[in-house]
Structure formats: structure tokens, C-alpha cells
mmCIF file of C-alpha atoms and ligand atoms in Angstrom:
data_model
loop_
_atom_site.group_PDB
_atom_site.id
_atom_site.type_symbol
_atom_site.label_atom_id
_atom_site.label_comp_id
_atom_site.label_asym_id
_atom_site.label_seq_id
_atom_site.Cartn_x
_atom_site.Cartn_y
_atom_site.Cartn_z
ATOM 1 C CA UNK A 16 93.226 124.259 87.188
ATOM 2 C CA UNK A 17 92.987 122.705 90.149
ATOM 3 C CA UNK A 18 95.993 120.608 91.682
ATOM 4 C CA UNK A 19 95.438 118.405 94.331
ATOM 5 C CA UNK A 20 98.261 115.879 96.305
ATOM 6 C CA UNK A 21 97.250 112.889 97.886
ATOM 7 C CA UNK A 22 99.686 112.405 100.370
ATOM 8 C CA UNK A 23 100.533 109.219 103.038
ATOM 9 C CA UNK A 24 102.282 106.851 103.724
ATOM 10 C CA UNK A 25 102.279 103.366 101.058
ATOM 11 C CA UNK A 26 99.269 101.906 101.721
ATOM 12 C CA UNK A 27 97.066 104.413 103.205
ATOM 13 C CA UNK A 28 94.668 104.008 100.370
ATOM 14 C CA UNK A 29 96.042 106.902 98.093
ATOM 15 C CA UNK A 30 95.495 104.946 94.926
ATOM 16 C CA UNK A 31 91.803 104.047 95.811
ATOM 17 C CA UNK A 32 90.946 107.285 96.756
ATOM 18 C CA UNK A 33 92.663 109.046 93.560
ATOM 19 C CA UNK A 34 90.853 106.750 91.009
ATOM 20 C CA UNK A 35 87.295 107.773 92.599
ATOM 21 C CA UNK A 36 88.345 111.931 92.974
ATOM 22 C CA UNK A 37 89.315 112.144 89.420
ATOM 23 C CA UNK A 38 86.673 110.785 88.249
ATOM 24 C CA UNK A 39 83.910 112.283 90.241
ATOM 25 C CA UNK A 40 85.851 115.936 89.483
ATOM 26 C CA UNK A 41 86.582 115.424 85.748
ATOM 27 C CA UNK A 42 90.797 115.505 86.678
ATOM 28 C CA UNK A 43 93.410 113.300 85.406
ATOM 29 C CA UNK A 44 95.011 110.906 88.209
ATOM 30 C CA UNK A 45 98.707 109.943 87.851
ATOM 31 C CA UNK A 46 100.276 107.556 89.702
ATOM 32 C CA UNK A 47 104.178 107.846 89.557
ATOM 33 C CA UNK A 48 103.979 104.117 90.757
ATOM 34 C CA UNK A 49 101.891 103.415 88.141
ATOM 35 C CA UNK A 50 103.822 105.373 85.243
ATOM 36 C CA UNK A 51 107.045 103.343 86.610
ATOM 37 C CA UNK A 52 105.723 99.846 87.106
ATOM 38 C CA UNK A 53 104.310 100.240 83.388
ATOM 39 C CA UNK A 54 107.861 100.893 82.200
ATOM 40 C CA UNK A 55 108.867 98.237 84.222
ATOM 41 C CA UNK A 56 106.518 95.619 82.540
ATOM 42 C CA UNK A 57 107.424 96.662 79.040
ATOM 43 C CA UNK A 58 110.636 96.024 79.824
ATOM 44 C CA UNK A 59 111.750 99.902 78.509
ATOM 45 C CA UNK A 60 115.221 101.444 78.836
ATOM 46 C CA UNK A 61 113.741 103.379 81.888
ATOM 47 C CA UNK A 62 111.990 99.957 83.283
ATOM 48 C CA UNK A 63 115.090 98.255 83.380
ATOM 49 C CA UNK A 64 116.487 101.093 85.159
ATOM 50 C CA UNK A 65 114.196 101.441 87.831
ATOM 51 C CA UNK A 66 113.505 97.571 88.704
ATOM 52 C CA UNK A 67 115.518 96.780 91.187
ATOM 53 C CA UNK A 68 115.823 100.329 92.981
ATOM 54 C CA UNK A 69 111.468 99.969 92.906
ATOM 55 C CA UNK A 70 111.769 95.918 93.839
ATOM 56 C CA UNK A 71 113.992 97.277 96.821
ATOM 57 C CA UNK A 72 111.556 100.192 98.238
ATOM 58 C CA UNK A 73 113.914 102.423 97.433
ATOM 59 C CA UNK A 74 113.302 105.644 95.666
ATOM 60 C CA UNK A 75 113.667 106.457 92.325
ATOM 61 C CA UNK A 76 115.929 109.149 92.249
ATOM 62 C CA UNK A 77 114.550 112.869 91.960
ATOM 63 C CA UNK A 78 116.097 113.555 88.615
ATOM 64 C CA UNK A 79 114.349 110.406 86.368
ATOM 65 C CA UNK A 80 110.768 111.249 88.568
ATOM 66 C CA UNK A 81 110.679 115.565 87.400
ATOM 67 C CA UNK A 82 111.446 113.887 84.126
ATOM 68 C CA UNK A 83 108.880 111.805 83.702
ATOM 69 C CA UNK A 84 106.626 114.787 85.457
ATOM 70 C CA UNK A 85 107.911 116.984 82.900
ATOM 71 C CA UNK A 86 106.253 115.085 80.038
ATOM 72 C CA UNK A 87 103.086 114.585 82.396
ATOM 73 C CA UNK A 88 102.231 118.045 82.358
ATOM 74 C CA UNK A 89 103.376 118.527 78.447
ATOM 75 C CA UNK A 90 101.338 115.403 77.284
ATOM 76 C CA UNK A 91 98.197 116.234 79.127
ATOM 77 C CA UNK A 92 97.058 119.544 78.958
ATOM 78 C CA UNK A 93 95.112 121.515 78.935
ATOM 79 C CA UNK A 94 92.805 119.589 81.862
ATOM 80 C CA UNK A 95 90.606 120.619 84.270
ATOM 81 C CA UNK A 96 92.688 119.561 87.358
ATOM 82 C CA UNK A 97 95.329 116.862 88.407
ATOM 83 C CA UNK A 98 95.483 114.096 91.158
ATOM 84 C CA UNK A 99 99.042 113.420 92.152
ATOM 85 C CA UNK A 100 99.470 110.203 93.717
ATOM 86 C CA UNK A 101 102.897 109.436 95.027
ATOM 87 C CA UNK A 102 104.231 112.150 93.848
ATOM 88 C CA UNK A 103 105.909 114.629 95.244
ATOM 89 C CA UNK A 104 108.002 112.324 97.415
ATOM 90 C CA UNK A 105 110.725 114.249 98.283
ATOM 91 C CA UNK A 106 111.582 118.198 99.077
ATOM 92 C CA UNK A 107 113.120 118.336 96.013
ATOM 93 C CA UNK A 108 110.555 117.036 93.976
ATOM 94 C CA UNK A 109 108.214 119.400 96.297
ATOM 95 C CA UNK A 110 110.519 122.132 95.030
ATOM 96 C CA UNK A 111 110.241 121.261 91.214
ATOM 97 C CA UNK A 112 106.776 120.489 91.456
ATOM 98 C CA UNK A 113 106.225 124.268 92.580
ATOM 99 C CA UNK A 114 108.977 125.204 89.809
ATOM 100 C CA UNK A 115 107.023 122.960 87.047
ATOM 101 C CA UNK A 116 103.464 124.449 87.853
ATOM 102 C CA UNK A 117 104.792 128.010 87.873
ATOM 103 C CA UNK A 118 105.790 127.863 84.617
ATOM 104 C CA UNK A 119 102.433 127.159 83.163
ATOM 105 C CA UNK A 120 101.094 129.590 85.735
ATOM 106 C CA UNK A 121 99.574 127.279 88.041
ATOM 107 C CA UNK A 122 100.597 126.301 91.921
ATOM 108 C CA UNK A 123 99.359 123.041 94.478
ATOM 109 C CA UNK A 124 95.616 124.050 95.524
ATOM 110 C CA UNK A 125 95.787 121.660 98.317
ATOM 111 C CA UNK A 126 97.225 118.646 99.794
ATOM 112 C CA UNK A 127 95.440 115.917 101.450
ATOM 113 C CA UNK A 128 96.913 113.443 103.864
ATOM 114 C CA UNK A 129 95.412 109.980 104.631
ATOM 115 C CA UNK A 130 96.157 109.447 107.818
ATOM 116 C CA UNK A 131 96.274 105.699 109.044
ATOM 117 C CA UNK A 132 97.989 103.620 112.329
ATOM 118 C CA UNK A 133 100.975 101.900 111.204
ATOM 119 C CA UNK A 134 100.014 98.841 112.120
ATOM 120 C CA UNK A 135 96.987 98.818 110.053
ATOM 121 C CA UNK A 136 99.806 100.335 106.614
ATOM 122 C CA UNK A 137 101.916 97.165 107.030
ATOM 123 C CA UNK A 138 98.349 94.787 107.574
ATOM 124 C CA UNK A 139 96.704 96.400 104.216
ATOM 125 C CA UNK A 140 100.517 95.432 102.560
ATOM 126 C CA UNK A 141 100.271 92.365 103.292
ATOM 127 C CA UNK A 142 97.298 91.782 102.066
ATOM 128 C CA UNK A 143 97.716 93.474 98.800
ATOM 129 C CA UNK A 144 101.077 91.375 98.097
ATOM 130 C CA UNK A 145 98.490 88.207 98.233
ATOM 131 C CA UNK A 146 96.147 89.718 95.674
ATOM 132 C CA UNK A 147 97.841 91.679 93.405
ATOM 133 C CA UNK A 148 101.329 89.794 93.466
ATOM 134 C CA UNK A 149 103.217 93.269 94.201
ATOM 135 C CA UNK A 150 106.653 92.438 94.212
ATOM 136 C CA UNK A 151 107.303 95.165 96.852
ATOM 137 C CA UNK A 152 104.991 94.398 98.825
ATOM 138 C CA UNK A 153 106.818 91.986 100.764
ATOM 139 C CA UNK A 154 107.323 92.120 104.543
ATOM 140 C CA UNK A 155 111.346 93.304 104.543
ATOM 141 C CA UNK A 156 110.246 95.185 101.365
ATOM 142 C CA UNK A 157 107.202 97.113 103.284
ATOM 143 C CA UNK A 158 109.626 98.043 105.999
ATOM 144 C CA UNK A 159 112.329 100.177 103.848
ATOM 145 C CA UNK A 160 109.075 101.780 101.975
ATOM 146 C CA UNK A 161 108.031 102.906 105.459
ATOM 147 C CA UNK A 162 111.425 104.226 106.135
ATOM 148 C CA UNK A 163 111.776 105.774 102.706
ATOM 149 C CA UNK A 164 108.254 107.699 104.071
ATOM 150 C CA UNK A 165 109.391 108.799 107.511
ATOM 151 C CA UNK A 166 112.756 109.713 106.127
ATOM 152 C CA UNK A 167 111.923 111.623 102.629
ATOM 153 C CA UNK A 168 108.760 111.824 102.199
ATOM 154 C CA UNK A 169 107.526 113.044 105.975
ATOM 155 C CA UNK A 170 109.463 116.343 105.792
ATOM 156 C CA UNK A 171 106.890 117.487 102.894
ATOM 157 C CA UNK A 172 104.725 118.413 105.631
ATOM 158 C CA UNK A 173 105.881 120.918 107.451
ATOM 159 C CA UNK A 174 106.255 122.353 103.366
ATOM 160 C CA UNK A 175 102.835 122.281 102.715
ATOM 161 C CA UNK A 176 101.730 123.030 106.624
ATOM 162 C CA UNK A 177 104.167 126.458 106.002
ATOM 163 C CA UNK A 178 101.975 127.127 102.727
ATOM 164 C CA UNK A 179 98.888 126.638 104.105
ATOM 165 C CA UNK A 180 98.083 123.892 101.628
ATOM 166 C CA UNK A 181 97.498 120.604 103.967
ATOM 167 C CA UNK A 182 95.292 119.353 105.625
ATOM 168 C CA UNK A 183 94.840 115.846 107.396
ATOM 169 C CA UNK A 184 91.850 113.273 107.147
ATOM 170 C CA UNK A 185 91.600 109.988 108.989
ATOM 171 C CA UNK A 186 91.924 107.347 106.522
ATOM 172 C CA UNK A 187 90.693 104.383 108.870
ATOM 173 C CA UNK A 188 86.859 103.014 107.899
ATOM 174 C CA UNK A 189 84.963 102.315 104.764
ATOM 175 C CA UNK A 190 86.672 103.262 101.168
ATOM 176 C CA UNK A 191 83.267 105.402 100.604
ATOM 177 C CA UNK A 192 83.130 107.070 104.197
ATOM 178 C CA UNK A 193 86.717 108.315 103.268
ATOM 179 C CA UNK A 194 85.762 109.523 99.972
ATOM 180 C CA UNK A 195 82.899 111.456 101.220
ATOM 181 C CA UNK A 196 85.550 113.086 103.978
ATOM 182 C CA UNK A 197 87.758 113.546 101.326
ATOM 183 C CA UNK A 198 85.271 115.335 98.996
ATOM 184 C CA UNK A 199 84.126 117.418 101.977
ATOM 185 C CA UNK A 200 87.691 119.316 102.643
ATOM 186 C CA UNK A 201 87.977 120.164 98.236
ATOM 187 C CA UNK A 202 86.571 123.268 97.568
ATOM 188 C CA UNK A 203 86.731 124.343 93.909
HETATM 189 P P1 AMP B 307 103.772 103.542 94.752
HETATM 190 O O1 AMP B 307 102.918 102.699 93.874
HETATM 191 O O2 AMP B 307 103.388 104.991 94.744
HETATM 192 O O3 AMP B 307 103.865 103.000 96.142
HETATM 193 O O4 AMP B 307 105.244 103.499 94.142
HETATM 194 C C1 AMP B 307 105.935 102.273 93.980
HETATM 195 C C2 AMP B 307 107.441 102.527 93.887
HETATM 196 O O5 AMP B 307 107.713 103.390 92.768
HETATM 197 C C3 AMP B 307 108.038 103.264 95.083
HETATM 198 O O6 AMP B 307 108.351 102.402 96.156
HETATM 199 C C4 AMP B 307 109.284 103.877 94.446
HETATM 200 O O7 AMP B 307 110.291 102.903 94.239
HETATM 201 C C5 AMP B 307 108.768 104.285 93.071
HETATM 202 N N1 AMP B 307 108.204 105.660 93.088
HETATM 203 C C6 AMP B 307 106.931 106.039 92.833
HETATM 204 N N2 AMP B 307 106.773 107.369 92.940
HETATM 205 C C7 AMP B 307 107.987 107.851 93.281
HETATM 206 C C8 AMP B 307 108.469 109.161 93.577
HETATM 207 N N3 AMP B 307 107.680 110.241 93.529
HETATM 208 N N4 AMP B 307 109.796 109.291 93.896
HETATM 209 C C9 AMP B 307 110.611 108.226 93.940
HETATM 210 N N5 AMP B 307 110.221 106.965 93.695
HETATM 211 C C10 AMP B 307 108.915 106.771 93.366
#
């Protein structure tokens, strides 16, 4: 099984890129974004708790996310590989990631990191707040998200640097031209 983490900061086109990998590779994508703002929307017990931590940019806390990764991995195999986008954003959710795998006999086989210039993360925000309506996607909203990054979310490379698992690829230019890139660095 192969494991892969898209990794960056919000905005850096993790989302895009994850649809297009999964489905060129045959893996299932999951977006812990996604998962939550679908709770959110239904209005379930777990929506209503996450709302306003999510309509914030703050993060979910570690203990609901391994959760809801928990029944993730339960509900969905046996697969042929996974596409983790957004998640792990933490150590600790590094940590149980590892811990989760393990158990099933399985570890990350690679992380990939989108890299993009700040300036262009808070531009491609914007501009998603205008067409999708994203509630955190507001200026003040897009600045704690980046601080949520640098602060929690950073650290998880010198984790995957020490395993030998990550490796960088500029995620400036065309949506395809990154997905080629992309595609270049997975080897099966
Ligand atoms: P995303 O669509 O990945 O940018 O996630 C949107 C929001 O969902 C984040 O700003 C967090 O509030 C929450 N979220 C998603 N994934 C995680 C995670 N792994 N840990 C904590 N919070 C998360």
C-alpha cells in the first residue's frame, strides 16, 4: 500500500493536486478539511463542535482528527494506496499516523511538499473566498491559518526530513506542470 502526504501550507494547491494523484494512481484521497466541513454542513454533533474552532483557523484538536483517522483507515480498506491531504498537521498526529499505519503493517512511503511564496498563499486565498464562499478564507482568517502552519504544522519537516520520507517540489506554474513534477518524484 502505498501512503503518500501532501504537505504545505493552506493554499498551496494540496487539494488540486490530491484529486488528480488519486485518481491517476487508483488511491483514495481524504481531505481532513473535507471530512470536517461535511460534518459541519450536516449540522452533526461533531460539526457543531468543530465550527467555530474551523471558522477561526484554528486547529481541530489532535484527539477528534486520529478519531476520525481511525475510522478512515477501518472504513476503507483494503485500497491500493492513500492521499492524505491536510493531514498530519501536527507532531502528534505525525506520531499517531506512524502508530495507526503500524498496526495494519503499513508506514508513510513519502511526503511531498508544495512549495509556494507567501505572498502568492494569501493571493490564491483570496481568491478562493470569492469563488467558493469559504468562510475561512477571509483575510484575518488566512493569517491565523498561516500561523497555525508555521507554528504546528512546519515542525513535521524536520520529522519526515529525519526519516528520509520528504521531499520538496515548487508549486508555482500551471496545475498540470505541477502534476507532472509531482508524478515524477512517486515511485511505486
Ligand atoms: P483544510 O481544508 O485542509 O485547509 O482544512 C480546513 C480547516 O479544517 C483547518 O483550518 C482546520 O480548522 C481543520 N482541519 C483540517 N485538517 C486538520 C488537521 N489535520 N488538524 C487540525 N485541524 C484540521
Amino acid at each position: 500500500m502505498f501512503n503518500l502526504i501532501l504537505f504545505g501550507p493552506p493554499g498551496a494547491g494540496k487539494g488540486t493536486q490530491a484529486v488528480k494523484i488519486a485518481e491517476k494512481f487508483g488511491w483514495k484521497h481524504i481531505s481532513t478539511g473535507d471530512i470536517l466541513r461535511a460534518e459541519v454542513s450536516q449540522g452533526t454533533p461533531l460539526g457543531l463542535k468543530v465550527k467555530t474552532v474551523m471558522d477561526a483557523g484554528h486547529l481541530v484538536s489532535d484527539e477528534l482528527l486520529i478519531e476520525i483517522m481511525e475510522s478512515v483507515f477501518v472504513n476503507n480498506s483494503p485500497v491500493k494506496g492513500f492521499v492524505l491531504d491536510g493531514f498530519p498537521r501536527t507532531l502528534n498526529q505525525a506520531r499517531e499516523l506512524d502508530r495507526m499505519l503500524l498496526k495494519h503493517g503499513h508506514t508513510v512511503s513519502l511526503v511531498l511538499a508544495l512549495e509556494v511564496d507567501e505572498d502568492e498563499l494569501v493571493a490564491r486565498l483570496l481568491k478562493r473566498a470569492q469563488d467558493q464562499g469559504r468562510k475561512d478564507d477571509t483575510e484575518e482568517v488566512i493569517k491565523n491559518r498561516l500561523v497555525q502552519y508555521h507554528h504546528h504544522t512546519k515542525p513535521l519537516i524536520d520529522y519526515y526530513l529525519d526519516k528520509k520520507l520528504y521531499q520538496e517540489v515548487h508549486g508555482m506554474g500551471t496545475i498540470d506542470d505541477i502534476f507532472s513534477q509531482l508524478c515524477s518524484v512517486i515511485k511505486l
